[in-house]
Amino acid sequence: MMLPPNASLFTGDAKSMYTNIPTDMALPLIKNYLLESGHQFGLSHDMVLAINAVLEIVMNRNIVRFGDIYRWQFSGTAMELIPRWNERVPFYKRYIDDGFGIWYHHPDPAEDARLWQAFQDDFNDWHGLEWDFVGPNDSVDFMDITMRIVDGKIDFTLFEKALNLYLYIPPKSAHPPGVLTGLIFGNILRIHQLCSRDDDINDRLRVFFRRLRHRGYSSEALLPIFQKAVDNAKKYL
């Protein structure tokens, strides 16, 4: 995917999504979706109506107890992109309460700032959810990846929190031997899947290897597993 020079990246994080789902809006949408697509899941018309009836009970009659206090939870779903922003936001996807999008800047910086603020205001006024936005920038962190625009393309690498101590299970742990193999195979596959550049993949593999060495594993124990895991990742992809 080639991006124009005026493109930037942004992320959005919904505040307290599950406690702010507007059920009056959610239930008809769920019902319509199941009526249109339920046959793909083997759902008959009557089954869809039954599912919707159960959802209505669950979502509209939820009683929450905290100590000796009882509360009726009557609001709490999230919507996708507001249609009128399609020109400025050509791409937007969300995984549960974390969103990622591409923002096309206006040539006038002042107008661009106004539009970006208006976009955030619209989003925060859309069915009761509030969102924290980061961007638009050339680089953003989204879940466990960092994305950067490089020469008109999006470059991917791992995002790692600074406070992560990487306390992998030590060699003297009572875990079965296969746990270490699974850890190495899984993380090496993840590195190959989420990193765009070969040099970055190699750097991440070296860092992962050093972290396991710091936990007490010997190079002799790690190298054969690493080689098999790299071969497996290349075959898988």
PDB file of C-alpha atoms in Angstrom, residues 92-195:
ATOM      1  CA  TYR A  92      -9.540   2.732   9.761  1.00  0.00           C
ATOM      2  CA  LYS A  93      -9.669  -0.580  11.601  1.00  0.00           C
ATOM      3  CA  ARG A  94     -10.387  -1.458  15.197  1.00  0.00           C
ATOM      4  CA  TYR A  95      -9.583  -4.446  17.381  1.00  0.00           C
ATOM      5  CA  ILE A  96     -12.105  -4.293  20.226  1.00  0.00           C
ATOM      6  CA  ASP A  97     -11.255  -0.985  21.939  1.00  0.00           C
ATOM      7  CA  ASP A  98      -8.009  -0.153  20.069  1.00  0.00           C
ATOM      8  CA  GLY A  99      -8.213   1.608  16.708  1.00  0.00           C
ATOM      9  CA  PHE A 100      -5.684   2.439  13.994  1.00  0.00           C
ATOM     10  CA  GLY A 101      -6.106   4.730  11.012  1.00  0.00           C
ATOM     11  CA  ILE A 102      -4.475   6.819   8.295  1.00  0.00           C
ATOM     12  CA  TRP A 103      -5.064  10.561   8.230  1.00  0.00           C
ATOM     13  CA  TYR A 104      -4.761  12.633   5.044  1.00  0.00           C
ATOM     14  CA  HIS A 105      -3.584  16.114   5.984  1.00  0.00           C
ATOM     15  CA  HIS A 106      -5.154  19.281   4.592  1.00  0.00           C
ATOM     16  CA  PRO A 107      -2.630  21.535   2.787  1.00  0.00           C
ATOM     17  CA  ASP A 108      -3.386  24.390   5.216  1.00  0.00           C
ATOM     18  CA  PRO A 109      -1.929  23.492   8.673  1.00  0.00           C
ATOM     19  CA  ALA A 110      -4.517  25.584  10.509  1.00  0.00           C
ATOM     20  CA  GLU A 111      -7.404  23.951   8.654  1.00  0.00           C
ATOM     21  CA  ASP A 112      -5.793  20.542   9.159  1.00  0.00           C
ATOM     22  CA  ALA A 113      -5.631  21.131  12.928  1.00  0.00           C
ATOM     23  CA  ARG A 114      -9.281  22.207  12.947  1.00  0.00           C
ATOM     24  CA  LEU A 115     -10.343  19.116  10.985  1.00  0.00           C
ATOM     25  CA  TRP A 116      -8.369  16.787  13.232  1.00  0.00           C
ATOM     26  CA  GLN A 117     -10.003  18.275  16.323  1.00  0.00           C
ATOM     27  CA  ALA A 118     -13.439  18.073  14.685  1.00  0.00           C
ATOM     28  CA  PHE A 119     -12.805  14.416  13.832  1.00  0.00           C
ATOM     29  CA  GLN A 120     -11.964  13.643  17.472  1.00  0.00           C
ATOM     30  CA  ASP A 121     -15.006  15.573  18.684  1.00  0.00           C
ATOM     31  CA  ASP A 122     -17.264  13.649  16.301  1.00  0.00           C
ATOM     32  CA  PHE A 123     -15.821  10.334  17.412  1.00  0.00           C
ATOM     33  CA  ASN A 124     -16.313  11.181  21.071  1.00  0.00           C
ATOM     34  CA  ASP A 125     -19.917  12.126  20.352  1.00  0.00           C
ATOM     35  CA  TRP A 126     -20.624   8.874  18.482  1.00  0.00           C
ATOM     36  CA  HIS A 127     -22.902   6.612  20.516  1.00  0.00           C
ATOM     37  CA  GLY A 128     -21.572   7.576  23.929  1.00  0.00           C
ATOM     38  CA  LEU A 129     -17.983   6.288  23.808  1.00  0.00           C
ATOM     39  CA  GLU A 130     -14.965   8.458  24.619  1.00  0.00           C
ATOM     40  CA  TRP A 131     -11.656   7.950  22.809  1.00  0.00           C
ATOM     41  CA  ASP A 132      -8.037   8.910  23.471  1.00  0.00           C
ATOM     42  CA  PHE A 133      -6.245   9.625  20.193  1.00  0.00           C
ATOM     43  CA  VAL A 134      -2.504   9.678  19.471  1.00  0.00           C
ATOM     44  CA  GLY A 135      -1.272  11.351  16.295  1.00  0.00           C
ATOM     45  CA  PRO A 136      -1.373  12.001  13.492  1.00  0.00           C
ATOM     46  CA  ASN A 137       2.341  11.212  13.246  1.00  0.00           C
ATOM     47  CA  ASP A 138       4.799   9.419  10.994  1.00  0.00           C
ATOM     48  CA  SER A 139       5.160   6.740  13.685  1.00  0.00           C
ATOM     49  CA  VAL A 140       2.646   5.231  16.133  1.00  0.00           C
ATOM     50  CA  ASP A 141       2.545   2.329  18.570  1.00  0.00           C
ATOM     51  CA  PHE A 142      -0.470   0.037  18.174  1.00  0.00           C
ATOM     52  CA  MET A 143      -0.865  -2.916  20.527  1.00  0.00           C
ATOM     53  CA  ASP A 144       2.404  -4.905  20.168  1.00  0.00           C
ATOM     54  CA  ILE A 145       3.722  -3.250  16.987  1.00  0.00           C
ATOM     55  CA  THR A 146       5.243   0.077  15.996  1.00  0.00           C
ATOM     56  CA  MET A 147       4.324   1.404  12.553  1.00  0.00           C
ATOM     57  CA  ARG A 148       6.300   4.016  10.621  1.00  0.00           C
ATOM     58  CA  ILE A 149       5.835   5.586   7.212  1.00  0.00           C
ATOM     59  CA  VAL A 150       9.026   4.990   5.226  1.00  0.00           C
ATOM     60  CA  ASP A 151       9.199   6.012   1.549  1.00  0.00           C
ATOM     61  CA  GLY A 152       5.424   5.989   1.226  1.00  0.00           C
ATOM     62  CA  LYS A 153       4.980   2.536   2.795  1.00  0.00           C
ATOM     63  CA  ILE A 154       4.166   1.411   6.324  1.00  0.00           C
ATOM     64  CA  ASP A 155       7.106  -0.257   8.056  1.00  0.00           C
ATOM     65  CA  PHE A 156       6.369  -2.629  10.952  1.00  0.00           C
ATOM     66  CA  THR A 157       8.449  -3.619  13.968  1.00  0.00           C
ATOM     67  CA  LEU A 158       7.834  -4.888  17.495  1.00  0.00           C
ATOM     68  CA  PHE A 159       6.691  -2.520  20.208  1.00  0.00           C
ATOM     69  CA  GLU A 160       8.118  -3.356  23.616  1.00  0.00           C
ATOM     70  CA  LYS A 161       7.287  -1.541  26.835  1.00  0.00           C
ATOM     71  CA  ALA A 162      10.278  -0.035  28.628  1.00  0.00           C
ATOM     72  CA  LEU A 163       9.285  -1.623  31.963  1.00  0.00           C
ATOM     73  CA  ASN A 164       9.041  -5.173  30.582  1.00  0.00           C
ATOM     74  CA  LEU A 165      11.544  -7.299  32.541  1.00  0.00           C
ATOM     75  CA  TYR A 166      11.354 -10.330  30.193  1.00  0.00           C
ATOM     76  CA  LEU A 167      11.314 -12.793  33.074  1.00  0.00           C
ATOM     77  CA  TYR A 168      11.150 -15.949  31.001  1.00  0.00           C
ATOM     78  CA  ILE A 169      11.022 -19.255  32.893  1.00  0.00           C
ATOM     79  CA  PRO A 170      14.524 -20.129  34.162  1.00  0.00           C
ATOM     80  CA  PRO A 171      16.381 -23.354  33.248  1.00  0.00           C
ATOM     81  CA  LYS A 172      15.793 -24.910  36.674  1.00  0.00           C
ATOM     82  CA  SER A 173      12.049 -24.450  36.479  1.00  0.00           C
ATOM     83  CA  ALA A 174       9.916 -27.583  36.931  1.00  0.00           C
ATOM     84  CA  HIS A 175       8.123 -26.892  33.637  1.00  0.00           C
ATOM     85  CA  PRO A 176       8.269 -29.674  31.000  1.00  0.00           C
ATOM     86  CA  PRO A 177      11.146 -29.245  28.479  1.00  0.00           C
ATOM     87  CA  GLY A 178       8.665 -28.604  25.684  1.00  0.00           C
ATOM     88  CA  VAL A 179       7.616 -25.305  27.263  1.00  0.00           C
ATOM     89  CA  LEU A 180      10.964 -23.698  26.356  1.00  0.00           C
ATOM     90  CA  THR A 181      10.677 -25.018  22.794  1.00  0.00           C
ATOM     91  CA  GLY A 182       7.166 -23.619  22.494  1.00  0.00           C
ATOM     92  CA  LEU A 183       8.290 -20.252  23.873  1.00  0.00           C
ATOM     93  CA  ILE A 184      11.131 -19.971  21.369  1.00  0.00           C
ATOM     94  CA  PHE A 185       9.118 -21.226  18.381  1.00  0.00           C
ATOM     95  CA  GLY A 186       6.217 -18.908  19.174  1.00  0.00           C
ATOM     96  CA  ASN A 187       8.278 -15.774  19.733  1.00  0.00           C
ATOM     97  CA  ILE A 188      10.477 -16.333  16.683  1.00  0.00           C
ATOM     98  CA  LEU A 189       7.380 -16.817  14.512  1.00  0.00           C
ATOM     99  CA  ARG A 190       5.943 -13.612  16.004  1.00  0.00           C
ATOM    100  CA  ILE A 191       9.147 -11.712  15.166  1.00  0.00           C
ATOM    101  CA  HIS A 192       9.023 -12.898  11.552  1.00  0.00           C
ATOM    102  CA  GLN A 193       5.325 -12.042  11.252  1.00  0.00           C
ATOM    103  CA  LEU A 194       5.456  -8.547  12.741  1.00  0.00           C
ATOM    104  CA  CYS A 195       8.765  -7.155  11.450  1.00  0.00           C
TER     105      CYS A 195
END
